[in-house]
Coordinates of C-alpha atoms in Angstrom, one line a residue:
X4 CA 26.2 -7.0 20.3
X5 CA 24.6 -5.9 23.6
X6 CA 24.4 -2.3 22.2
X7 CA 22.8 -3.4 19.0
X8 CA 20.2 -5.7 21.1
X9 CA 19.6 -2.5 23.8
X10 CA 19.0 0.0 20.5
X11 CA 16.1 -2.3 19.4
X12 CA 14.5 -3.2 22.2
X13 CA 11.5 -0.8 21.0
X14 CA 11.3 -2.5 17.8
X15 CA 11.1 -5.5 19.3
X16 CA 8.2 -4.9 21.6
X17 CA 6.1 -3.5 18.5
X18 CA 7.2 -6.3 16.4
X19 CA 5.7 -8.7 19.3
X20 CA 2.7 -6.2 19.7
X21 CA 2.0 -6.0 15.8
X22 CA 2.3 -10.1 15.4
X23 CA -0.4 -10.5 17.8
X24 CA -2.6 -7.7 16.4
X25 CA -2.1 -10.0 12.9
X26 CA -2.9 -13.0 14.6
X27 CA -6.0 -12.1 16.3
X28 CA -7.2 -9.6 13.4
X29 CA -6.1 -11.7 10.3
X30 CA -9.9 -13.8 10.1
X31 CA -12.0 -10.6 10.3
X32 CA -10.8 -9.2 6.5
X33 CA -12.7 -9.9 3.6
X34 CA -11.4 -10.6 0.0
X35 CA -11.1 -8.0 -1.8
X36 CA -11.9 -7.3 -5.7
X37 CA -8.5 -8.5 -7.2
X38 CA -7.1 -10.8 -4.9
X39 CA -8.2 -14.2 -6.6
X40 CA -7.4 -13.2 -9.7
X41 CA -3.6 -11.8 -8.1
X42 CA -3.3 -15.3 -6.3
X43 CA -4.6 -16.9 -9.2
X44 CA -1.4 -15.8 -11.0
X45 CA 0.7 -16.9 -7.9
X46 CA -0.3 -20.3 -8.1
X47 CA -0.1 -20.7 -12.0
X48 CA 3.3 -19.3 -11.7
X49 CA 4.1 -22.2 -9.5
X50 CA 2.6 -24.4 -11.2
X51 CA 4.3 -23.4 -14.7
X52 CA 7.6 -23.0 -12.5
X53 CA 7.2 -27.0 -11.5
X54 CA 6.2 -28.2 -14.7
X55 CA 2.8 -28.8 -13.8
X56 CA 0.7 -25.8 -15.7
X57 CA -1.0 -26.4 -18.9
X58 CA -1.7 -22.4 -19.2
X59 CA 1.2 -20.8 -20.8
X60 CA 2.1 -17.5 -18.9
X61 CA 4.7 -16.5 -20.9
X62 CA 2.6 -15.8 -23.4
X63 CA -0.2 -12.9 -23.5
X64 CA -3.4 -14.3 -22.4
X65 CA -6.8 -13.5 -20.5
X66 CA -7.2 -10.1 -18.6
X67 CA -3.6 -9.2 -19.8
X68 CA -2.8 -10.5 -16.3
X69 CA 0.8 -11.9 -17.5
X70 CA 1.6 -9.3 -19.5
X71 CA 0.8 -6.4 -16.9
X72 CA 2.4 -8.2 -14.0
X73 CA 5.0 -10.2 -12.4
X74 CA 3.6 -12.6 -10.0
X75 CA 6.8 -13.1 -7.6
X76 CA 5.1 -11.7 -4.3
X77 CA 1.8 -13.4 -5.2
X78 CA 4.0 -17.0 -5.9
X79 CA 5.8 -16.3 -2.5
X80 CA 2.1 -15.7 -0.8
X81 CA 0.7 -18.6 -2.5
X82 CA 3.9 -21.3 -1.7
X83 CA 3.8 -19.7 2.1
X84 CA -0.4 -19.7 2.4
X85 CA -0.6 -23.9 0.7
X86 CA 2.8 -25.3 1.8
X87 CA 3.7 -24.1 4.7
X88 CA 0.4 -22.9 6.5
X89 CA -1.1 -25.7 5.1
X90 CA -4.3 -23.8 4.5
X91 CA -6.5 -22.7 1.7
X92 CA -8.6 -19.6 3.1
X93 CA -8.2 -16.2 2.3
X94 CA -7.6 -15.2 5.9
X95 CA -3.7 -17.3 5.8
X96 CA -3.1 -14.9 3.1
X97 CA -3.7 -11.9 4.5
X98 CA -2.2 -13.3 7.3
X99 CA 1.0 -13.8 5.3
X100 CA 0.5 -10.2 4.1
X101 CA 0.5 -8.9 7.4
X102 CA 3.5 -10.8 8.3
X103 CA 5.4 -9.7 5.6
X104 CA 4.8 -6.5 6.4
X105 CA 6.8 -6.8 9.3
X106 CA 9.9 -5.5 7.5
X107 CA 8.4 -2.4 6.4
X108 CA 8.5 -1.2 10.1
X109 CA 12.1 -3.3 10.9
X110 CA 13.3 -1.3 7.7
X111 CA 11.9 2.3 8.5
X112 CA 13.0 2.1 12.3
X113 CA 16.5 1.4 10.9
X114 CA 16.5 4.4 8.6
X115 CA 15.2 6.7 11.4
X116 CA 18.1 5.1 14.0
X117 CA 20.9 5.4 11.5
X118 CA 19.2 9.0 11.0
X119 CA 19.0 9.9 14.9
X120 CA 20.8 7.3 17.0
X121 CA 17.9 7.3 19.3
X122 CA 15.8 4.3 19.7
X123 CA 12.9 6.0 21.1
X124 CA 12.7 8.5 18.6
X125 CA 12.7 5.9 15.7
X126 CA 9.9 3.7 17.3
X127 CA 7.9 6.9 16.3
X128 CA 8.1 5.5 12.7
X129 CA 6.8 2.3 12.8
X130 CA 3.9 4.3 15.0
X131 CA 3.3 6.8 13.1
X132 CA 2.7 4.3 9.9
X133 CA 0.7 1.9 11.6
X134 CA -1.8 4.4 13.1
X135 CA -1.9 5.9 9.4
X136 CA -5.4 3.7 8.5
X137 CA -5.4 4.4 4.7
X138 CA -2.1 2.6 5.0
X139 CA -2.2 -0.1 7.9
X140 CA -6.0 -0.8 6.2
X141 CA -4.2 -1.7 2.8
X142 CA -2.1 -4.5 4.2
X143 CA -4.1 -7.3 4.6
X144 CA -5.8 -7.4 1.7
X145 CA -3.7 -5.8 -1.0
X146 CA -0.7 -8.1 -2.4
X147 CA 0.3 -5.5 -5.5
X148 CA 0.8 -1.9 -3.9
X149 CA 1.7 -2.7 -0.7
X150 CA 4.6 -5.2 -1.5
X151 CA 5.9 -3.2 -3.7
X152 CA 6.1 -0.2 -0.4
X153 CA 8.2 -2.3 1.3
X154 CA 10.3 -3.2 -1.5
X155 CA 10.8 0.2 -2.7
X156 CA 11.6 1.5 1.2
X157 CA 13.8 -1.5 1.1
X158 CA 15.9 0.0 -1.7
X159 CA 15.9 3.5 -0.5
X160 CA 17.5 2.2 2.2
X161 CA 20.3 -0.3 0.3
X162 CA 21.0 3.5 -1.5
X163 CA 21.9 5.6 1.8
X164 CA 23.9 2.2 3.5
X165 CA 25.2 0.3 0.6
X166 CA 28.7 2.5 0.3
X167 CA 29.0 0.8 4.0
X168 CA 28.7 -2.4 2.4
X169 CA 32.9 -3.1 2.3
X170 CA 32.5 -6.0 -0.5
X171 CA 31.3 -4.6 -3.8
X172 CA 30.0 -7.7 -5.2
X173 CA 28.0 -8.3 -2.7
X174 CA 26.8 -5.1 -2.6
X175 CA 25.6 -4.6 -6.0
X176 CA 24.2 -8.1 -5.7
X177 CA 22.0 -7.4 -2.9
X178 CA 20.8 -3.8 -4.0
X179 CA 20.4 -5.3 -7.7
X180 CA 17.9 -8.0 -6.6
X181 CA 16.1 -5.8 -4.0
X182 CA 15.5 -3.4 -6.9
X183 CA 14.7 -6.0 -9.4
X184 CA 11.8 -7.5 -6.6
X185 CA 10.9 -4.0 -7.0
X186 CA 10.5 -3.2 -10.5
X187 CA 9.2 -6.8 -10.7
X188 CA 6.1 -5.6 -8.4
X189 CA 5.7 -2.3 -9.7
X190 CA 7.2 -0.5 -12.9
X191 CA 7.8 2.1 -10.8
X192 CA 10.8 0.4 -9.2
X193 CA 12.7 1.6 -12.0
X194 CA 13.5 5.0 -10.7
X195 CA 15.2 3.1 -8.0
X196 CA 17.9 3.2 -10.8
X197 CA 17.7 6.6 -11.2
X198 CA 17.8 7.5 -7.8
X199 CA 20.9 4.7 -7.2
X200 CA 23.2 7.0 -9.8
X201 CA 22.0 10.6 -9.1
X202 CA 22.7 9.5 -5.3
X203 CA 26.2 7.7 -6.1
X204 CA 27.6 11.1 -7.8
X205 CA 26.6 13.2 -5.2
X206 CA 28.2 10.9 -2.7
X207 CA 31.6 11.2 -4.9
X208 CA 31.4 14.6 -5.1
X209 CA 30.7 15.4 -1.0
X210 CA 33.8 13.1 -0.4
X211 CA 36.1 14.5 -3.1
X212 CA 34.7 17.9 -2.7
X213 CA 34.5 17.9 -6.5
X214 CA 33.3 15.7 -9.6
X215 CA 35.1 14.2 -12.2
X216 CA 34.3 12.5 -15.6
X217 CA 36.0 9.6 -13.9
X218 CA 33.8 9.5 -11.2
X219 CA 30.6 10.1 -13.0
X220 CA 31.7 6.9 -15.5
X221 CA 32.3 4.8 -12.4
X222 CA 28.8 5.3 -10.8
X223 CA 27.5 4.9 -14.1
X224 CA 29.6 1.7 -14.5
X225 CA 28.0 0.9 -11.0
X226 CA 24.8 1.6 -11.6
X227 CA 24.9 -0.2 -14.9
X228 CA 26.1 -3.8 -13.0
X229 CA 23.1 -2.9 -10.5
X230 CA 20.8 -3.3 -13.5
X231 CA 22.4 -6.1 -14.9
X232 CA 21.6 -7.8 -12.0
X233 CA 18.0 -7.0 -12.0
X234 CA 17.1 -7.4 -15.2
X235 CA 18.3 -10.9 -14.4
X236 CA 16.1 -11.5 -11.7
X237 CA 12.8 -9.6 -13.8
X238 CA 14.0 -12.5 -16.6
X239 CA 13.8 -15.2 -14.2
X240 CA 11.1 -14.3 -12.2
X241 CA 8.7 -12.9 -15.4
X242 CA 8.4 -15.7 -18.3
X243 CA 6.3 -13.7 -20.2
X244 CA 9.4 -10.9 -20.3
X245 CA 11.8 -13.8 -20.7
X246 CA 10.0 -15.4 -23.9
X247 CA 11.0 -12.4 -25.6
X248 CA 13.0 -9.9 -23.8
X249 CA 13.1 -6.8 -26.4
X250 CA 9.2 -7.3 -27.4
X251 CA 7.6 -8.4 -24.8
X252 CA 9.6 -5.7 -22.8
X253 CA 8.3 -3.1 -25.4
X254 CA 4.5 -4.1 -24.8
X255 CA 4.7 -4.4 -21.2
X256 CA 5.9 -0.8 -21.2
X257 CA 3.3 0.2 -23.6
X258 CA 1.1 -1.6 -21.5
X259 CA 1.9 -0.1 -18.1
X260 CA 1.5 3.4 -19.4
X261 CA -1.6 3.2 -21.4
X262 CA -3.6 0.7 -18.5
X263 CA -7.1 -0.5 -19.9
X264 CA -9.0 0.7 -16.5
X265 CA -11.9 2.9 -18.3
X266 CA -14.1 3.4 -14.9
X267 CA -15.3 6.4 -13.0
X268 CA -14.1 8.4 -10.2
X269 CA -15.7 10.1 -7.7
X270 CA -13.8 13.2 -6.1
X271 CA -14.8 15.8 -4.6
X272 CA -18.4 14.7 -5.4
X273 CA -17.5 14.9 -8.8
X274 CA -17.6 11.5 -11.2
X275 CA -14.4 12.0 -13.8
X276 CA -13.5 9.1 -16.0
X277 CA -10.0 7.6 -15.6
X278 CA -9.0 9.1 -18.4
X279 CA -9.9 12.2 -17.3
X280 CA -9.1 13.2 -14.2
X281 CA -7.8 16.1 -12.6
X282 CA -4.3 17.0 -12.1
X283 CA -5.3 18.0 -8.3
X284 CA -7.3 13.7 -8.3
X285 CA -3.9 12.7 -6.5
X286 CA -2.7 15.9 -4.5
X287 CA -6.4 16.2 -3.4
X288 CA -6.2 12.4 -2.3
X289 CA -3.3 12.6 0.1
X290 CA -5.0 15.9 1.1
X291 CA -7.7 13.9 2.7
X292 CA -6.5 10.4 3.2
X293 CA -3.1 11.3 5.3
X294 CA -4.0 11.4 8.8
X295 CA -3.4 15.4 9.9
X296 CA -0.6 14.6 12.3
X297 CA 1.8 13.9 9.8
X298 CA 0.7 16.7 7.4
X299 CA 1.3 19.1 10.1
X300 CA 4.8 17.8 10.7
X301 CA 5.4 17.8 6.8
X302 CA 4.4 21.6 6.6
X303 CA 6.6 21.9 10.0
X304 CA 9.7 20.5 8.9
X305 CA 9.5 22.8 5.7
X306 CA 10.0 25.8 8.2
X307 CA 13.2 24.4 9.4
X308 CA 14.1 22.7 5.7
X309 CA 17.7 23.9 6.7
X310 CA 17.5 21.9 10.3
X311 CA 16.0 18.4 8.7
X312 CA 18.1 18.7 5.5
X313 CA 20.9 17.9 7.3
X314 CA 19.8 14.0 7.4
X315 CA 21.0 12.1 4.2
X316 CA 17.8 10.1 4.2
X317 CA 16.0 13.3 3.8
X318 CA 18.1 14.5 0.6
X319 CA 17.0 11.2 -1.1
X320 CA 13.5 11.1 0.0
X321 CA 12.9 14.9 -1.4
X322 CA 14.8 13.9 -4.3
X323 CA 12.5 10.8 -4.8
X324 CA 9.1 13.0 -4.1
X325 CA 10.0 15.2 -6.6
X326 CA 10.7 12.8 -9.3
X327 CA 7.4 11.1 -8.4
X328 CA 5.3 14.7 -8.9
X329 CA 6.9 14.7 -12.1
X330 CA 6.3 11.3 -13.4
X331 CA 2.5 11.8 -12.3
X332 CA 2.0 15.1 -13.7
X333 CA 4.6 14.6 -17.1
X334 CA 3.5 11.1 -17.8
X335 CA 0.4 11.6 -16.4
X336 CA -0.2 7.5 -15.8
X337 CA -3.6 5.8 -15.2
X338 CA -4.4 6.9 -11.5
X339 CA -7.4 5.2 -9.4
X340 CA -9.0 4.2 -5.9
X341 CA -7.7 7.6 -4.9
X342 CA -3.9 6.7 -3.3
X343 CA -3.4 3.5 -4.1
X344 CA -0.8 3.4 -6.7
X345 CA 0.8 5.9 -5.0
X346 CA 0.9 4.1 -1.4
X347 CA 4.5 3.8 -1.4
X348 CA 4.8 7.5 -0.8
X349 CA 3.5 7.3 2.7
X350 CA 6.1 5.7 4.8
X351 CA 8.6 8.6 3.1
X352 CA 6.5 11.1 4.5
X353 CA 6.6 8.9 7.7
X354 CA 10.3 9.3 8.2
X355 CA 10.0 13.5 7.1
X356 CA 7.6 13.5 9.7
X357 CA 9.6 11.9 12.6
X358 CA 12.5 13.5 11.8
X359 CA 10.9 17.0 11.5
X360 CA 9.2 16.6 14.9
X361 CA 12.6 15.8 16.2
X362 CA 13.7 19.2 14.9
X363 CA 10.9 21.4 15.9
X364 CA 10.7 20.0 19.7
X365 CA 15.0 20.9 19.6
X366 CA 14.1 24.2 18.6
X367 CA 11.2 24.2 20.6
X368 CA 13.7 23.9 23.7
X369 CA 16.0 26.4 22.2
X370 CA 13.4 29.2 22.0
X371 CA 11.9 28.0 25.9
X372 CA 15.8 28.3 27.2
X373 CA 16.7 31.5 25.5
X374 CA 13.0 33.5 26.0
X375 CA 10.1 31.4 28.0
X376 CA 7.7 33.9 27.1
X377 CA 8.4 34.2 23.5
X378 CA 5.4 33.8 21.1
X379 CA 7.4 31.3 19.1
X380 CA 7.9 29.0 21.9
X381 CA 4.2 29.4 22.8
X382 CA 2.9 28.6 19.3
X383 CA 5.8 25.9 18.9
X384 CA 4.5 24.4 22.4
X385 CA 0.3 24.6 20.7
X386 CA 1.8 22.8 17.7
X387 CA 3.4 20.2 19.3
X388 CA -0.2 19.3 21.2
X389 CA -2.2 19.5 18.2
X390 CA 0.2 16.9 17.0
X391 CA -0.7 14.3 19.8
X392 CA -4.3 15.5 19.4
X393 CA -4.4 14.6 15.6
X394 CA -2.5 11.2 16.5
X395 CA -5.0 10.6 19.4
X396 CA -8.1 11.0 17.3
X397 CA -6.6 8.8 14.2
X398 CA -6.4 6.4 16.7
X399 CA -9.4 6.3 17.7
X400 CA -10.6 6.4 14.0
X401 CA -8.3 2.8 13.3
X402 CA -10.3 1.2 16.0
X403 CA -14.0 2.4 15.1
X404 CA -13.6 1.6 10.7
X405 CA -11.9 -2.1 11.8
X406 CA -11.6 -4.0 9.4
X407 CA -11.9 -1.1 6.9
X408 CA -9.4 1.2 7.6
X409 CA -8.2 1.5 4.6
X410 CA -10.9 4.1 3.5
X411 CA -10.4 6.6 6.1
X412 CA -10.5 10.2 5.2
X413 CA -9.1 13.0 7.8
X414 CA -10.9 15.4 9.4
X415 CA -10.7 18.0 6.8
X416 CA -13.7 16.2 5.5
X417 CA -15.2 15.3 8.6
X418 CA -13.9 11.2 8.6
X419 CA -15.1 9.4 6.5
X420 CA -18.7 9.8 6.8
X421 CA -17.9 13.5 5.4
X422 CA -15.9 11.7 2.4
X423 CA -19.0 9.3 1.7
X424 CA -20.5 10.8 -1.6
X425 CA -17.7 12.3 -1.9
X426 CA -15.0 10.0 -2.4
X427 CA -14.9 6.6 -3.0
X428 CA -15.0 4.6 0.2
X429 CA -14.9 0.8 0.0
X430 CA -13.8 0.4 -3.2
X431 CA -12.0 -2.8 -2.5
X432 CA -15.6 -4.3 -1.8
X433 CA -14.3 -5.5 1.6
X434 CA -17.6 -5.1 3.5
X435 CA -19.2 -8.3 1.3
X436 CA -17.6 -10.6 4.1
X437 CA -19.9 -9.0 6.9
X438 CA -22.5 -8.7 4.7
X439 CA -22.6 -11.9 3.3
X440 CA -21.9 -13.6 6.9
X441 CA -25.3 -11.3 8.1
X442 CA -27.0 -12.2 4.9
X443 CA -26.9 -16.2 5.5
X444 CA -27.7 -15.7 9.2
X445 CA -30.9 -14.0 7.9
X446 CA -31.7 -16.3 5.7
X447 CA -31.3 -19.1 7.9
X448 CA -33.2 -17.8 10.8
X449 CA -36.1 -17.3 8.5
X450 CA -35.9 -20.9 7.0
X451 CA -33.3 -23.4 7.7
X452 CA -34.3 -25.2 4.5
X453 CA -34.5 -22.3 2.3
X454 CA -33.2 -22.1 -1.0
X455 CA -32.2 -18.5 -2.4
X456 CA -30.9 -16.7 -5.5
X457 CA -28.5 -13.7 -5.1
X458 CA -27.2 -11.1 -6.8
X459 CA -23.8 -9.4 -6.2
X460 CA -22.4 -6.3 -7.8
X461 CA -18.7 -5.8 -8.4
X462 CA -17.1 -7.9 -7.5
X463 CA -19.2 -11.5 -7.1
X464 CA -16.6 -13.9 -5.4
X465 CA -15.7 -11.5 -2.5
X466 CA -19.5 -12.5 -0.7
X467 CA -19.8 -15.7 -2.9
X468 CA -17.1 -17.0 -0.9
X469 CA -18.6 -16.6 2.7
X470 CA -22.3 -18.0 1.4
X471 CA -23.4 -21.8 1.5
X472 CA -23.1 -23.1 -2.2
X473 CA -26.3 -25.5 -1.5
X474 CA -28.6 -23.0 -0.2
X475 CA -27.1 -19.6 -2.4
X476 CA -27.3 -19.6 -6.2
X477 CA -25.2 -16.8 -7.5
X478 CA -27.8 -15.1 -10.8
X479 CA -26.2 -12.6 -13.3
X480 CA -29.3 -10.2 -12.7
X481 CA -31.7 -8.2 -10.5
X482 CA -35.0 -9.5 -11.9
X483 CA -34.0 -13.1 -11.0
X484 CA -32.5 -12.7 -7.4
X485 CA -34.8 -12.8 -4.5
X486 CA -31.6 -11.2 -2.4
X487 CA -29.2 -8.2 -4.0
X488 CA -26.0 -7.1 -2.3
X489 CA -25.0 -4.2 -4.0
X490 CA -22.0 -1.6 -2.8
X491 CA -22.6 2.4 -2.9
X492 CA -19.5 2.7 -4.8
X493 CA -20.7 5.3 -7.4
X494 CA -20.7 2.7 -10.4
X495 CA -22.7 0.0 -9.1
X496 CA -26.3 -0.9 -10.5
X497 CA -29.0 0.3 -7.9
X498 CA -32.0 -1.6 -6.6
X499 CA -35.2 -1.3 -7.9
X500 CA -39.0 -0.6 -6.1
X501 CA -39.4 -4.5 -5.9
X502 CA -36.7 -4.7 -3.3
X503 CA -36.1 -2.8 0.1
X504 CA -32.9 -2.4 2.6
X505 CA -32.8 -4.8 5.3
X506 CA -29.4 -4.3 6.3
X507 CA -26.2 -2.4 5.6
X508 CA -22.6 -2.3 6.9
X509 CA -20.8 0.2 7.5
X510 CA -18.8 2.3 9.6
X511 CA -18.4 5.9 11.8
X512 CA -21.8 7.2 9.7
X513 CA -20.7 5.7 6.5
X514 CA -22.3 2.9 4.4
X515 CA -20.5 1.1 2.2
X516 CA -23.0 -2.3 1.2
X517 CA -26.4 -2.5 1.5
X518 CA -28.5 -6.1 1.1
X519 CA -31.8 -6.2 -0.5
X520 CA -34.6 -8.5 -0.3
X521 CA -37.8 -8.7 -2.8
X522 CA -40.9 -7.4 -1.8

């Protein structure tokens, strides 16, 4: 017990550092584009849970939003944010967001200490991810993709340490619902499945040093109970699937991979329509958007593949990575907002990362022991401080976008003022809280008494929210608004000559809403 309290000691210090960084951050976020209509589903699934709801969600209704999506997380935000904070802001729920968050890290320091067996090494994980600010940005204010991260890490994990687990049953119970949560968040989970058998032969076959067709039957067998199990919870948890298991399970599958999300996207400076886009639109994303530091220790742990192979966790992370390249460019599903869907890939390079620089400063002491003035351990020694460079200036980058870390862009584009014009920046529309907050300062500074009308592109309700209902009229168009606040995203209507900028907000050289007033 005293060892197991010793080897997560570091853990336990960031876990106390990132619950205060939640508590004094969690007001400052604004509410992004889909988050009432994802709570919205939260509490209706309460609601039709308790007997209360006179909307039928099992049923396929308005926006598709039952038919697309399982509402578990949102229902768990929604019964956390109303019962138990007793609240009704936005800010408890990205406060519970950020809290839940919490086992992302708990779960990829464990991976990295069953890896390693060094503490100090795996506090580099839960580091690495939180100074990673298209990430950390995410987590507040987006309850679909990054849920669905931690679930997905969560099962990653249940594949490399279930065979530990002494009591079958309860082994294929827990992995079966943690995958289920998974799948029920994103179809994605599903290759959990796939991952579950292909990592449950191999297994059999390093132990028996060969494979049978009785061994492959009982993993499938295995693997088959795991599924059972969530498809159970996916029944219980989705009543649209569970009105009609074989249909309903046909059109959310047909829905999934045929999404109805007809906008444009700007890469590269380029404006491609979803359907579209490049093959290079999500390559070319995590080109820009993953801070450098870990993209140099991806590229340096491929030097030494044969050193950082040697970790189990890294077999089933490579094996995952690759069967995620060739969903995106087989399938070729509805990709948008740059990384998004695809967030769930990060913390996997996390724990490549960590591991490689493990590997590379060992080999880095090899080659200084054996020859000092060897060129390798000169350019190994440059590598490993352009490392803490790159991790010293994305630092500094988290701190100067707050709270809009989510759009940063590396410094192969120069941050994010390089990307602006180039890439889309705010597209969650999470500036309208500061601009709305200026906007009603302004208005009231000029005229305490003042009644105004105000148009808001995009997304209405995420500035709608932070304005005074009895002084603020929301109108559906420019020519009758006396106020416009309008995002840059490429899409959105632009301001005519009867109105000028009196403010924008914005961040590191980057402008991301601008409000309007008529001339």
């Amino acid at each position: 017990m005293k060892q197991f309290v010793i080897t997560r000691l570091p853990l336990l210090v960031f876990l106390v550092a990132y619950v205060i960084f939640s508590v004094v951050t969690f007001k400052s976020y604004g509410i992004t584009w889909d988050e009432p209509r994802d709570y919205g589903r939260g509490d209706d699934f309460i609601e039709y849970s308790l007997g209360r709801s006179d909307i039928d969600i099992s049923s396929q209704n308005r926006y598709q939003g039952y038919l697309l999506y399982n509402s578990s997380y949102m229902a768990f935000n929604s019964f956390v944010t109303k019962y138990l904070f007793q609240a009704e802001d936005f800010a408890y729920r990205h406060l519970v967001n950020l809290l839940f968050a919490s086992l992302l890290f708990i779960v990829l320091y464990e991976i990295l200490l069953l890896a390693s067996g060094s503490a100090m090494l795996s506090i580099l994980g839960p580091l690495f991810l939180f100074v990673t600010p298209s990430f950390t940005g995410h987590i507040p204010g987006n309850p679909k993709d990054i849920p669905f991260a931690i679930l997905f890490l969560c099962g990653l994990y249940l594949i490399v340490v279930g065979s530990r687990i002494k009591n079958s049953s309860f082994r294929i119970l827990l992995i079966g619902l943690v995958f289920g949560l998974a799948i029920a968040q994103r179809l994605l989970g599903v290759q959990l499945l796939v991952i579950y058998l292909l990592y449950s032969i191999y297994k059999t076959a390093v132990l028996h040093k060969k494979i049978s067709v009785h061994d492959i039957f009982r993993a499938i067998s295995d693997t088959s109970l795991v599924t059972v199990v969530a498809l159970f919870l996916l029944l219980v948890t989705w009543p649209f699937l569970a009105a009609n298991p074989l249909q309903h399970g046909k059109d959310i599958l047909l829905a999934s991979s045929h999404y109805p999300w007809t906008g444009t996207l700007l890469h590269f400076g380029v404006n491609y329509k979803a359907s579209a886009i490049p093959w290079f639109y999500l390559p070319g994303g995590f080109a820009v958007q993953v801070p450098l530091y870990i993209t140099l220790l991806l590229g340096g742990g491929f030097m030494i593949i044969k050193r950082i192979l040697k970790y189990e966790i890294v077999q089933v992370l490579l094996v995952t990575i690759v069967l995620n390249i060739a969903i995106y460019l087989v399938i070729a599903p509805v990709v948008y907002d740059t990384i998004r869907h695809y967030l769930f890939m990060i913390p996997l390079f996390v724990i490549i990362s960590v591991l490689s620089l493990y590997e590379l400063v060992r080999a880095l002491q090899t080659q200084v022991y054996r020859n000092r003035g060897s060129i390798q351990a000169l350019f190994g020694a440059t590598f490993i401080v352009a490392i803490m460079v790159s991790f010293g200036l994305t630092a500094a980058q988290f701190i100067k976008l707050h709270p809009y870390q989510y759009v940063y862009h590396n410094e192969l584009v120069g941050y994010v003022q390089g990307a602006s014009g180039q890439f889309e920046t705010d597209y969650w529309l999470a500036s309208y809280k500061e601009a709305a907050e200026w906007l009603q300062q302004y208005v009231t500074l000029s005229d305490p008494n003042k009644k105004v009308t105000v148009y808001v592109s995009g997304s209405p309700y995420s500035a709608i929210a932070y304005l005074n209902k009895e002084r603020f009229t929301q109108v559906k168009s420019l020519e009758d608004a006396d106020y416009l606040i309008l995002t840059t995203r490429s899409r959105s209507p632009r301001a005519t000559e009867d109105f000028e900028v009196v403010h924008n907000v914005g961040r590191g050289g980057a402008v991301f809403s601008e409000i309007y007033k008529r001339r």
